[in-house]
Short mmCIF file of C-alpha atoms in Angstrom, two decimals:
data_model
loop_
_atom_site.label_atom_id
_atom_site.label_comp_id
_atom_site.label_asym_id
_atom_site.label_seq_id
_atom_site.Cartn_x
_atom_site.Cartn_y
_atom_site.Cartn_z
CA UNK A 1 0.08 -0.15 -0.28
CA UNK A 2 1.56 3.26 -1.09
CA UNK A 3 1.64 6.45 1.45
CA UNK A 4 -0.87 8.03 -0.46
CA UNK A 5 -3.30 5.22 -0.26
CA UNK A 6 -2.71 4.69 3.41
CA UNK A 7 -3.31 8.27 3.75
CA UNK A 8 -6.93 8.21 2.19
CA UNK A 9 -7.67 5.01 3.78
CA UNK A 10 -7.02 6.48 7.20
CA UNK A 11 -8.83 9.62 6.23
CA UNK A 12 -12.30 7.64 4.81
CA UNK A 13 -11.89 5.41 8.00
CA UNK A 14 -12.09 8.46 10.22
CA UNK A 15 -14.96 10.09 8.05
CA UNK A 16 -16.96 7.05 8.89
CA UNK A 17 -16.09 7.02 12.48
CA UNK A 18 -17.02 10.48 13.18
CA UNK A 19 -21.12 10.56 12.87
CA UNK A 20 -20.64 7.37 15.35
CA UNK A 21 -18.30 9.37 17.55
CA UNK A 22 -20.99 12.47 17.61
CA UNK A 23 -23.63 10.45 18.50
CA UNK A 24 -22.15 8.69 21.50
CA UNK A 25 -21.53 12.29 22.37
CA UNK A 26 -24.81 13.41 22.18
CA UNK A 27 -26.01 10.37 24.22
CA UNK A 28 -23.59 11.27 26.89
CA UNK A 29 -24.71 14.55 27.23
CA UNK A 30 -28.49 13.43 27.23
CA UNK A 31 -28.07 10.76 29.92
CA UNK A 32 -25.31 12.73 32.06
CA UNK A 33 -27.58 14.62 35.21
CA UNK A 34 -27.32 17.91 33.72
CA UNK A 35 -29.01 16.54 30.42
CA UNK A 36 -31.61 14.43 32.20
CA UNK A 37 -32.67 17.55 34.32
CA UNK A 38 -33.19 19.93 31.01
CA UNK A 39 -35.42 17.18 29.24
CA UNK A 40 -37.30 17.23 32.33
CA UNK A 41 -37.42 20.86 32.60
CA UNK A 42 -38.27 21.46 29.07
CA UNK A 43 -41.38 19.22 29.84
CA UNK A 44 -42.57 21.42 32.99
CA UNK A 45 -42.13 24.16 30.68
CA UNK A 46 -44.40 22.94 27.73
CA UNK A 47 -47.10 21.79 30.24
CA UNK A 48 -46.70 24.57 32.68
CA UNK A 49 -45.89 22.43 35.58
CA UNK A 50 -44.09 25.06 38.25
CA UNK A 51 -44.46 22.55 41.49
CA UNK A 52 -42.79 19.95 39.34
CA UNK A 53 -39.81 21.96 37.91
CA UNK A 54 -39.02 23.61 41.37
CA UNK A 55 -38.93 19.94 42.93
CA UNK A 56 -36.45 19.06 40.10
CA UNK A 57 -34.49 22.28 40.67
CA UNK A 58 -34.52 21.59 44.67
CA UNK A 59 -33.31 17.85 44.02
CA UNK A 60 -30.54 18.76 41.36
CA UNK A 61 -28.98 21.66 44.02
CA UNK A 62 -29.04 19.03 46.69
CA UNK A 63 -27.04 16.20 44.21
CA UNK A 64 -24.55 19.15 43.21
CA UNK A 65 -25.82 19.31 39.40
CA UNK A 66 -24.23 21.93 37.75
CA UNK A 67 -27.12 24.43 36.06
CA UNK A 68 -26.72 26.33 32.98
CA UNK A 69 -28.32 29.32 31.59
CA UNK A 70 -30.92 27.46 29.64
CA UNK A 71 -31.90 25.48 32.83
CA UNK A 72 -31.90 28.88 34.82
CA UNK A 73 -33.85 30.44 31.92
CA UNK A 74 -36.68 27.66 32.17
CA UNK A 75 -37.15 27.75 35.90
CA UNK A 76 -37.66 31.74 35.66
CA UNK A 77 -39.61 31.54 32.48
CA UNK A 78 -42.20 29.29 34.60
CA UNK A 79 -42.14 31.61 37.58
CA UNK A 80 -42.85 34.30 35.34
CA UNK A 81 -45.70 32.89 33.62
CA UNK A 82 -46.95 31.56 36.88
CA UNK A 83 -46.88 34.30 38.74
CA UNK A 84 -48.84 36.60 36.29
CA UNK A 85 -51.25 34.15 35.00
CA UNK A 86 -51.19 31.89 38.54
CA UNK A 87 -51.62 28.82 36.73
CA UNK A 88 -48.94 26.70 38.34
CA UNK A 89 -49.76 23.25 37.27
CA UNK A 90 -52.54 20.50 39.33
CA UNK A 91 -50.63 20.84 42.54
CA UNK A 92 -51.29 24.71 43.01
CA UNK A 93 -54.32 26.99 42.90
CA UNK A 94 -53.78 30.42 41.32
CA UNK A 95 -52.85 32.31 44.53
CA UNK A 96 -50.21 29.47 45.33
CA UNK A 97 -48.75 29.66 42.23
CA UNK A 98 -48.44 33.25 42.28
CA UNK A 99 -46.83 33.64 45.37
CA UNK A 100 -44.47 30.42 44.93
CA UNK A 101 -43.55 32.12 41.18
CA UNK A 102 -42.44 35.35 42.68
CA UNK A 103 -40.91 34.06 45.93
CA UNK A 104 -38.93 31.35 44.01
CA UNK A 105 -38.11 33.28 41.14
CA UNK A 106 -36.01 36.06 42.83
CA UNK A 107 -34.30 33.39 45.18
CA UNK A 108 -33.46 31.23 41.87
CA UNK A 109 -32.03 34.43 40.49
CA UNK A 110 -29.78 35.05 43.38
CA UNK A 111 -28.19 31.57 42.70
CA UNK A 112 -27.91 32.28 38.94
CA UNK A 113 -25.74 35.21 40.00
CA UNK A 114 -23.70 33.20 42.90
CA UNK A 115 -22.97 30.41 40.38
CA UNK A 116 -21.70 33.19 38.09
CA UNK A 117 -23.93 31.90 35.43
CA UNK A 118 -24.10 34.85 32.94
CA UNK A 119 -27.92 36.10 32.47
CA UNK A 120 -29.16 36.91 28.57
CA UNK A 121 -32.07 38.74 27.23
CA UNK A 122 -34.61 35.77 28.13
CA UNK A 123 -33.07 36.41 31.90
CA UNK A 124 -33.86 40.19 32.34
CA UNK A 125 -37.15 39.68 30.59
CA UNK A 126 -38.35 36.91 32.58
CA UNK A 127 -37.46 38.96 35.47
CA UNK A 128 -39.14 42.23 34.46
CA UNK A 129 -42.46 40.17 34.16
CA UNK A 130 -41.88 39.02 37.86
CA UNK A 131 -41.35 42.51 38.60
CA UNK A 132 -44.85 43.32 36.90
CA UNK A 133 -46.23 40.47 38.67
CA UNK A 134 -45.26 42.10 42.25
CA UNK A 135 -46.70 45.50 40.45
CA UNK A 136 -43.43 47.03 40.70
CA UNK A 137 -42.60 48.89 37.11
CA UNK A 138 -39.88 50.48 38.58
CA UNK A 139 -38.11 47.36 39.46
CA UNK A 140 -38.92 45.81 35.48
CA UNK A 141 -37.87 49.32 34.26
CA UNK A 142 -33.88 48.81 36.30
CA UNK A 143 -33.87 45.47 34.92
CA UNK A 144 -34.24 46.45 31.29
CA UNK A 145 -31.46 49.36 32.09
CA UNK A 146 -29.08 47.20 33.48
CA UNK A 147 -29.38 44.92 30.23
CA UNK A 148 -27.07 47.14 28.42
CA UNK A 149 -24.40 47.42 31.09
CA UNK A 150 -24.25 43.35 30.96
CA UNK A 151 -23.82 43.39 27.11
CA UNK A 152 -27.33 42.46 26.64
CA UNK A 153 -29.69 44.00 23.91
CA UNK A 154 -32.96 44.46 24.91
CA UNK A 155 -36.01 43.59 22.81
CA UNK A 156 -39.67 44.72 22.46
CA UNK A 157 -40.65 42.09 24.89
CA UNK A 158 -38.10 43.02 27.64
CA UNK A 159 -39.70 46.65 27.74
CA UNK A 160 -43.58 45.18 27.82
CA UNK A 161 -43.86 44.70 31.56
CA UNK A 162 -42.45 48.56 32.96
CA UNK A 163 -44.33 50.32 30.02
CA UNK A 164 -47.65 48.11 30.73
CA UNK A 165 -46.98 48.66 34.43
CA UNK A 166 -46.57 52.21 34.33
CA UNK A 167 -49.67 52.47 32.10
CA UNK A 168 -51.85 50.51 33.94
CA UNK A 169 -51.03 52.73 37.10
CA UNK A 170 -51.58 55.72 35.37
CA UNK A 171 -47.86 56.87 35.74
CA UNK A 172 -48.00 58.50 32.34
CA UNK A 173 -44.37 60.29 32.57
CA UNK A 174 -42.78 56.73 33.63
CA UNK A 175 -44.26 55.47 30.71
CA UNK A 176 -43.11 57.85 28.75
CA UNK A 177 -39.56 57.43 29.73
CA UNK A 178 -39.56 53.91 29.03
CA UNK A 179 -40.94 54.83 25.69
CA UNK A 180 -37.98 57.15 25.28
CA UNK A 181 -35.53 54.42 26.59
CA UNK A 182 -36.69 52.09 23.94
CA UNK A 183 -36.60 54.46 21.07
CA UNK A 184 -32.75 55.49 21.98
CA UNK A 185 -32.11 51.36 21.87
CA UNK A 186 -33.68 51.14 18.37
CA UNK A 187 -36.42 49.50 19.53
CA UNK A 188 -39.88 50.17 18.01
CA UNK A 189 -43.30 50.12 19.56
CA UNK A 190 -45.80 48.19 17.84
CA UNK A 191 -49.82 48.76 18.31
CA UNK A 192 -50.02 47.17 21.92
CA UNK A 193 -47.45 49.11 23.20
CA UNK A 194 -48.89 52.50 21.07
CA UNK A 195 -52.30 51.71 22.54
CA UNK A 196 -51.14 51.48 25.93
CA UNK A 197 -49.31 54.82 25.77
CA UNK A 198 -52.51 56.35 23.88
CA UNK A 199 -54.59 55.28 26.38
CA UNK A 200 -52.82 56.57 29.34
CA UNK A 201 -52.51 59.88 27.87
CA UNK A 202 -56.30 59.98 27.00
CA UNK A 203 -56.76 59.03 30.70
CA UNK A 204 -54.71 61.72 32.13
CA UNK A 205 -55.92 64.46 29.51
CA UNK A 206 -52.26 64.87 27.89
CA UNK A 207 -53.90 65.91 24.45
CA UNK A 208 -50.64 66.55 23.14
CA UNK A 209 -49.43 62.86 23.60
CA UNK A 210 -52.67 62.00 22.45
CA UNK A 211 -51.86 63.61 18.97
CA UNK A 212 -48.53 62.25 18.95
CA UNK A 213 -49.60 58.61 19.45
CA UNK A 214 -52.27 58.99 16.89
CA UNK A 215 -49.30 60.08 14.45
CA UNK A 216 -47.36 57.39 15.60
CA UNK A 217 -50.39 54.57 15.13
CA UNK A 218 -50.38 56.26 11.15
CA UNK A 219 -46.65 55.47 10.55
CA UNK A 220 -46.37 52.26 12.36
CA UNK A 221 -49.60 50.40 12.22
CA UNK A 222 -51.98 51.64 9.48
CA UNK A 223 -55.23 49.83 10.06
CA UNK A 224 -56.13 49.58 13.78
CA UNK A 225 -57.73 46.81 15.98
CA UNK A 226 -60.78 46.82 17.23
CA UNK A 227 -59.34 47.33 20.65
CA UNK A 228 -57.33 50.60 19.66
CA UNK A 229 -60.28 51.68 17.49
CA UNK A 230 -62.65 51.61 20.85
CA UNK A 231 -59.58 53.98 22.40
CA UNK A 232 -59.59 55.86 19.78
CA UNK A 233 -63.23 56.92 19.56
CA UNK A 234 -63.48 57.16 23.48
CA UNK A 235 -61.01 60.12 22.95
CA UNK A 236 -62.86 61.73 20.43
CA UNK A 237 -66.08 61.73 22.19
CA UNK A 238 -64.19 63.11 25.30
CA UNK A 239 -64.99 66.58 27.19
CA UNK A 240 -61.38 66.87 27.07
CA UNK A 241 -61.26 66.36 22.99
CA UNK A 242 -63.94 68.81 22.77
CA UNK A 243 -62.05 71.53 24.67
CA UNK A 244 -58.59 71.23 22.60
CA UNK A 245 -57.90 72.50 19.28
CA UNK A 246 -57.01 75.69 17.38
CA UNK A 247 -60.21 77.83 16.39
CA UNK A 248 -58.64 79.52 13.57
CA UNK A 249 -55.16 78.24 11.60
CA UNK A 250 -52.57 79.52 9.33
CA UNK A 251 -53.87 77.71 6.25
CA UNK A 252 -50.63 77.89 4.48
CA UNK A 253 -48.29 76.42 7.32
CA UNK A 254 -50.98 73.55 7.43
CA UNK A 255 -50.57 72.98 3.47
CA UNK A 256 -47.05 73.26 3.87
CA UNK A 257 -46.72 70.37 6.62
CA UNK A 258 -49.15 68.20 4.11
CA UNK A 259 -46.67 68.99 1.59
CA UNK A 260 -43.67 67.92 3.25
CA UNK A 261 -45.28 64.79 4.89
CA UNK A 262 -46.06 63.44 1.58
CA UNK A 263 -49.61 63.74 2.29
CA UNK A 264 -52.42 62.68 4.37
CA UNK A 265 -51.40 64.72 7.15
CA UNK A 266 -49.89 67.71 8.52
CA UNK A 267 -48.73 67.69 11.80
CA UNK A 268 -49.70 71.24 12.90
CA UNK A 269 -51.47 69.75 15.96
CA UNK A 270 -55.52 69.86 16.86
CA UNK A 271 -57.63 71.81 14.52
CA UNK A 272 -60.88 73.19 15.23
CA UNK A 273 -63.20 73.38 18.19
CA UNK A 274 -66.13 72.15 20.00
CA UNK A 275 -67.41 68.51 19.65
CA UNK A 276 -66.53 65.96 17.39
CA UNK A 277 -68.87 64.20 15.33
CA UNK A 278 -67.71 60.06 15.44
CA UNK A 279 -69.08 57.50 13.19
CA UNK A 280 -68.21 53.97 11.59
CA UNK A 281 -68.62 54.51 7.88
CA UNK A 282 -66.83 53.26 4.61
CA UNK A 283 -65.16 54.41 1.45
CA UNK A 284 -66.55 54.42 -1.85
CA UNK A 285 -64.41 53.15 -4.50
CA UNK A 286 -62.95 56.87 -5.11
CA UNK A 287 -61.96 57.10 -1.41
CA UNK A 288 -64.71 59.43 -0.72
CA UNK A 289 -65.95 59.31 2.90
CA UNK A 290 -69.54 58.50 3.06
CA UNK A 291 -69.96 59.78 6.32
CA UNK A 292 -68.53 63.48 5.80
CA UNK A 293 -68.00 63.15 2.20
CA UNK A 294 -64.45 64.36 2.31
CA UNK A 295 -61.89 62.62 0.10
CA UNK A 296 -59.20 60.25 1.11
CA UNK A 297 -55.76 60.98 -0.47
CA UNK A 298 -53.30 58.54 -1.81
CA UNK A 299 -49.91 59.01 -0.36
CA UNK A 300 -46.71 58.81 -2.27
CA UNK A 301 -43.94 56.60 -1.81
CA UNK A 302 -40.42 58.37 -2.12
CA UNK A 303 -38.63 56.91 -5.06
CA UNK A 304 -35.41 56.58 -2.89
CA UNK A 305 -37.40 54.06 -0.13
CA UNK A 306 -38.20 52.32 -3.30
CA UNK A 307 -34.73 51.83 -4.32
CA UNK A 308 -33.61 50.80 -0.95
CA UNK A 309 -36.29 48.24 -0.66
CA UNK A 310 -34.92 46.61 -3.73
CA UNK A 311 -31.66 46.46 -2.68
CA UNK A 312 -32.56 44.96 0.47
CA UNK A 313 -34.61 42.27 -1.47
CA UNK A 314 -31.87 41.34 -3.29
CA UNK A 315 -29.97 41.18 -0.43
CA UNK A 316 -32.26 38.78 1.48
CA UNK A 317 -33.01 36.35 -2.01
CA UNK A 318 -29.11 35.77 -2.59
CA UNK A 319 -29.03 34.47 1.09
CA UNK A 320 -32.01 32.35 0.57
CA UNK A 321 -31.87 31.42 -3.42
CA UNK A 322 -29.11 30.24 -5.69
CA UNK A 323 -26.97 33.38 -5.71
CA UNK A 324 -26.33 33.08 -9.57
CA UNK A 325 -29.66 31.95 -10.68
CA UNK A 326 -31.31 35.21 -8.77
CA UNK A 327 -28.44 37.38 -10.60
CA UNK A 328 -28.92 35.82 -13.78
CA UNK A 329 -32.73 37.10 -13.23
CA UNK A 330 -31.62 40.30 -12.69
CA UNK A 331 -29.38 40.73 -15.68
CA UNK A 332 -32.54 39.12 -18.06
CA UNK A 333 -34.79 41.90 -16.33
CA UNK A 334 -32.44 44.67 -17.36
CA UNK A 335 -32.46 43.43 -20.62
CA UNK A 336 -36.09 42.45 -21.34
CA UNK A 337 -37.69 45.33 -18.78
CA UNK A 338 -39.19 47.42 -17.55
CA UNK A 339 -42.55 45.87 -17.67
CA UNK A 340 -45.68 47.72 -16.64
CA UNK A 341 -47.13 44.96 -14.61
CA UNK A 342 -45.85 41.74 -13.33
CA UNK A 343 -47.96 38.38 -12.88
CA UNK A 344 -47.44 35.59 -10.31
CA UNK A 345 -48.48 33.06 -12.47
CA UNK A 346 -48.90 29.80 -10.42
CA UNK A 347 -51.43 32.03 -8.35
CA UNK A 348 -53.36 33.69 -10.98
CA UNK A 349 -53.55 30.28 -12.79
CA UNK A 350 -54.91 28.74 -9.65
CA UNK A 351 -57.45 31.20 -8.37
CA UNK A 352 -61.03 29.33 -7.60
CA UNK A 353 -59.50 26.53 -10.06
CA UNK A 354 -58.63 22.67 -8.84
CA UNK A 355 -55.98 22.39 -11.49
CA UNK A 356 -53.80 24.88 -13.25
CA UNK A 357 -55.67 27.05 -15.82
CA UNK A 358 -53.78 28.38 -18.72
CA UNK A 359 -57.27 30.10 -20.15
CA UNK A 360 -57.39 32.01 -16.96
CA UNK A 361 -54.04 33.06 -16.56
CA UNK A 362 -54.01 34.38 -20.49
CA UNK A 363 -57.14 36.16 -19.75
CA UNK A 364 -55.35 38.21 -17.13
CA UNK A 365 -52.41 38.63 -19.53
CA UNK A 366 -54.39 39.75 -22.22
CA UNK A 367 -56.54 42.23 -19.87
CA UNK A 368 -53.26 43.92 -18.46
CA UNK A 369 -51.58 44.16 -21.73
CA UNK A 370 -54.83 46.30 -23.17
CA UNK A 371 -54.50 48.56 -20.19
CA UNK A 372 -50.92 49.14 -20.43
CA UNK A 373 -49.82 52.75 -22.16
CA UNK A 374 -47.53 50.97 -24.31
CA UNK A 375 -49.71 47.75 -25.08
CA UNK A 376 -46.82 45.65 -24.57
CA UNK A 377 -47.11 42.35 -22.49
CA UNK A 378 -46.96 41.53 -18.75
CA UNK A 379 -44.01 39.59 -17.16
CA UNK A 380 -45.36 36.22 -16.38
CA UNK A 381 -43.26 34.43 -13.60
CA UNK A 382 -43.88 30.56 -13.32
CA UNK A 383 -41.80 28.09 -11.95
CA UNK A 384 -40.06 25.66 -14.21
CA UNK A 385 -42.23 22.68 -13.61
CA UNK A 386 -45.29 24.82 -14.46
CA UNK A 387 -43.74 25.71 -17.92
CA UNK A 388 -42.52 21.67 -18.65
CA UNK A 389 -45.20 19.67 -17.06
CA UNK A 390 -48.83 18.86 -16.16
CA UNK A 391 -51.50 21.29 -18.81
CA UNK A 392 -48.21 23.03 -20.10
CA UNK A 393 -47.90 19.95 -22.21
CA UNK A 394 -50.81 20.47 -24.25
CA UNK A 395 -50.49 21.73 -27.40
CA UNK A 396 -52.81 24.87 -26.92
CA UNK A 397 -50.46 25.79 -23.87
CA UNK A 398 -47.35 25.09 -25.63
CA UNK A 399 -47.83 27.70 -28.17
CA UNK A 400 -48.74 30.03 -25.78
CA UNK A 401 -46.12 29.90 -23.62
CA UNK A 402 -43.73 29.80 -26.75
CA UNK A 403 -45.29 33.09 -27.66
CA UNK A 404 -44.88 34.71 -24.22
CA UNK A 405 -41.08 33.37 -24.74
CA UNK A 406 -40.57 34.47 -28.07
CA UNK A 407 -42.00 38.36 -26.66
CA UNK A 408 -39.83 38.18 -23.82
CA UNK A 409 -42.68 38.00 -21.22
CA UNK A 410 -41.99 35.24 -19.62
CA UNK A 411 -39.53 33.72 -17.22
CA UNK A 412 -39.46 30.35 -15.65
CA UNK A 413 -37.69 30.13 -12.37
CA UNK A 414 -35.15 27.53 -11.72
CA UNK A 415 -35.80 24.03 -10.15
CA UNK A 416 -35.55 23.94 -6.26
CA UNK A 417 -36.52 28.29 -6.17
CA UNK A 418 -38.80 30.36 -4.63
CA UNK A 419 -40.50 31.90 -7.33
CA UNK A 420 -41.92 34.61 -4.97
CA UNK A 421 -38.29 36.58 -4.62
CA UNK A 422 -38.69 36.48 -8.25
CA UNK A 423 -42.02 38.21 -9.21
CA UNK A 424 -41.72 40.42 -6.05
CA UNK A 425 -38.36 41.54 -7.39
CA UNK A 426 -39.11 42.27 -10.78
CA UNK A 427 -42.62 44.32 -9.97
CA UNK A 428 -40.22 46.49 -7.40
CA UNK A 429 -37.82 46.90 -9.73
CA UNK A 430 -39.69 48.07 -12.58
CA UNK A 431 -42.24 49.98 -9.96
CA UNK A 432 -45.15 48.58 -11.62
CA UNK A 433 -48.59 46.87 -11.14
CA UNK A 434 -48.33 43.23 -9.57
CA UNK A 435 -50.88 40.64 -10.13
CA UNK A 436 -51.70 37.94 -7.22
CA UNK A 437 -53.78 36.98 -4.68
CA UNK A 438 -51.21 35.86 -2.34
CA UNK A 439 -51.79 38.16 1.08
CA UNK A 440 -47.96 38.02 1.48
CA UNK A 441 -48.07 37.24 4.94
CA UNK A 442 -45.80 34.36 5.54
CA UNK A 443 -42.41 34.29 7.02
CA UNK A 444 -40.84 35.45 3.65
CA UNK A 445 -42.39 38.75 3.52
CA UNK A 446 -42.07 39.18 7.29
CA UNK A 447 -38.32 39.61 6.72
CA UNK A 448 -39.14 42.22 4.73
CA UNK A 449 -40.06 44.87 7.91
CA UNK A 450 -43.46 46.26 8.53
CA UNK A 451 -42.84 50.29 7.72
CA UNK A 452 -42.32 49.91 3.96
CA UNK A 453 -43.46 46.81 2.55
CA UNK A 454 -47.24 47.35 3.61
CA UNK A 455 -47.30 50.76 1.70
CA UNK A 456 -45.74 49.36 -1.25
CA UNK A 457 -48.30 46.32 -1.75
CA UNK A 458 -51.22 48.60 -0.94
CA UNK A 459 -49.79 50.87 -4.40
CA UNK A 460 -49.11 48.02 -6.39
CA UNK A 461 -51.04 44.93 -5.79
CA UNK A 462 -53.75 43.94 -8.18
CA UNK A 463 -56.17 41.10 -6.77
CA UNK A 464 -58.13 38.64 -9.11
CA UNK A 465 -61.65 37.90 -8.62
CA UNK A 466 -62.75 34.97 -10.62
CA UNK A 467 -66.27 34.10 -10.42
CA UNK A 468 -66.61 32.87 -14.36
CA UNK A 469 -64.79 35.67 -16.20
CA UNK A 470 -61.60 36.54 -14.33
CA UNK A 471 -61.97 40.37 -13.28
CA UNK A 472 -59.14 42.76 -11.95
CA UNK A 473 -59.40 44.49 -8.78
CA UNK A 474 -57.09 47.55 -9.18
CA UNK A 475 -55.30 49.16 -6.03
CA UNK A 476 -57.79 51.66 -4.16
CA UNK A 477 -56.79 55.10 -5.48
CA UNK A 478 -56.17 55.98 -1.79
CA UNK A 479 -54.18 55.26 1.07
CA UNK A 480 -55.65 52.85 3.51
CA UNK A 481 -54.05 54.72 6.54
CA UNK A 482 -54.83 57.03 9.24
CA UNK A 483 -55.58 60.35 7.44
CA UNK A 484 -55.70 63.87 9.14
CA UNK A 485 -56.97 66.40 6.86
CA UNK A 486 -56.31 70.01 6.25
CA UNK A 487 -59.63 70.87 8.03
CA UNK A 488 -58.82 68.70 11.13
CA UNK A 489 -60.87 66.11 10.32
CA UNK A 490 -59.69 62.40 11.03
CA UNK A 491 -60.03 59.09 9.07
CA UNK A 492 -58.80 55.67 10.97
CA UNK A 493 -59.10 52.54 9.06
CA UNK A 494 -59.78 49.53 11.00
CA UNK A 495 -59.10 45.98 10.40
CA UNK A 496 -62.89 45.15 10.04
CA UNK A 497 -63.49 44.52 6.28
CA UNK A 498 -60.96 44.09 3.53
CA UNK A 499 -62.11 46.26 0.49
CA UNK A 500 -62.35 43.28 -2.15
CA UNK A 501 -65.49 41.29 -0.81
CA UNK A 502 -66.82 43.65 2.12
CA UNK A 503 -66.48 47.27 2.99
CA UNK A 504 -63.81 48.23 5.26
CA UNK A 505 -64.63 49.68 8.32
CA UNK A 506 -63.26 53.24 8.99
CA UNK A 507 -63.69 55.59 12.15
CA UNK A 508 -65.02 59.30 10.77
CA UNK A 509 -64.08 62.02 13.29
CA UNK A 510 -65.13 65.40 11.85
CA UNK A 511 -65.83 68.79 13.80
CA UNK A 512 -68.54 71.54 12.55
CA UNK A 513 -66.87 73.85 9.80
CA UNK A 514 -66.94 77.39 9.97
CA UNK A 515 -64.96 78.67 6.96
CA UNK A 516 -64.58 82.20 8.41
CA UNK A 517 -62.49 81.14 11.46
CA UNK A 518 -60.05 78.89 9.51
CA UNK A 519 -57.50 81.25 8.12
CA UNK A 520 -55.37 83.71 10.08
#
């Protein structure tokens, strides 16, 4: 045997042994006292069994088992959960579970510090929840502030106990302090946090803060939940709301604010005086309020935002797709684009169909071509399997695909790819219409964030209603977002209704108008 052959044989043998060796190591870890404790504590966490978890902890401590960060975090999570909801398993009633969770939770964290086990974000969040159960939001806030000193980055959930605790106690200034700390750390409030801030602001008659939270809801949430809608309506119907606002205002300054903000709001404060008329209503197809007659506006998207979004989309796609395949598509798009519309072929061909329907897809393509200013075909994006197999093998469909291909209007995505990345990038980079009934809510689209993407989708997504003949439902000519008019009225969209099958519910809040008092 040559030296080289011996080396290859030895390497191969080592590679064969390696999986077996790894299995043995995993089994040894699993069978160790620490591994068995981890498995049992995880089961307790799943079942919400605080009593059994504490028993296991006490036995482990007595037997000298070394507890890891994971062990401690599971215990603290159970203590905080049970102290919050009072459910600690079959052996404990609600009151006992809450008291036991509070008592043992802080004791366990103290032991964690003695054992010099480093805390992480989950540790601090569980402790903050314990502080909230203790009705001590100040302690919860102090814990969040200590995270930075420990090199731990707080998350939105880390702030919840302090923020909600202060809000529930009516301590508005402390709640604003937590909110400011969040923003300094780059943590963005979502609807539940903004709702709590809106509610405490209304309750403490801080009309300036109510105004601020309304605009933050406009920017971050767009359509509000029923709970938020109820708080908004309650504010506008209050005596305090009736007593705030400018009876006369500088029309030029208000219009300047509208232009600067991109439309749909001015940010100059409450306008008008007297009681508000608050009613649930809906908009017609042109965006005219069916209660007050005011027309909502379509809010522009900054071209730079679109460009930045396309760049981030490329970056994400190249991480999750075969990079060479996606870059090849971008080159193809530069050569054949831009398009006036992009069609999610797989989705359109299956709307209200059992099997993929090329006739329905072609009907949509023809409608879009007729609508196009240049009368060119839209880009149809289909997975390769849709182009080569199934109904695509019929002669009529083959000819259709060939005609699209010759016209540079068909792109077949590679095997193993997710065609969502392709049709979305094409629509964004061409700044054109996108035809799909995909609501774009799954994990892929969550990666794109909650700020720009919903606004882009609202202005560009065309939906398909197929009741015999496919019918295109164009994007609304107005933005479905909280709008503040130049006359001081407010329109707040709710999540009730969808603008497609049933009218969306809006809150309309207006005041009596007196043209002579508006200008100064």
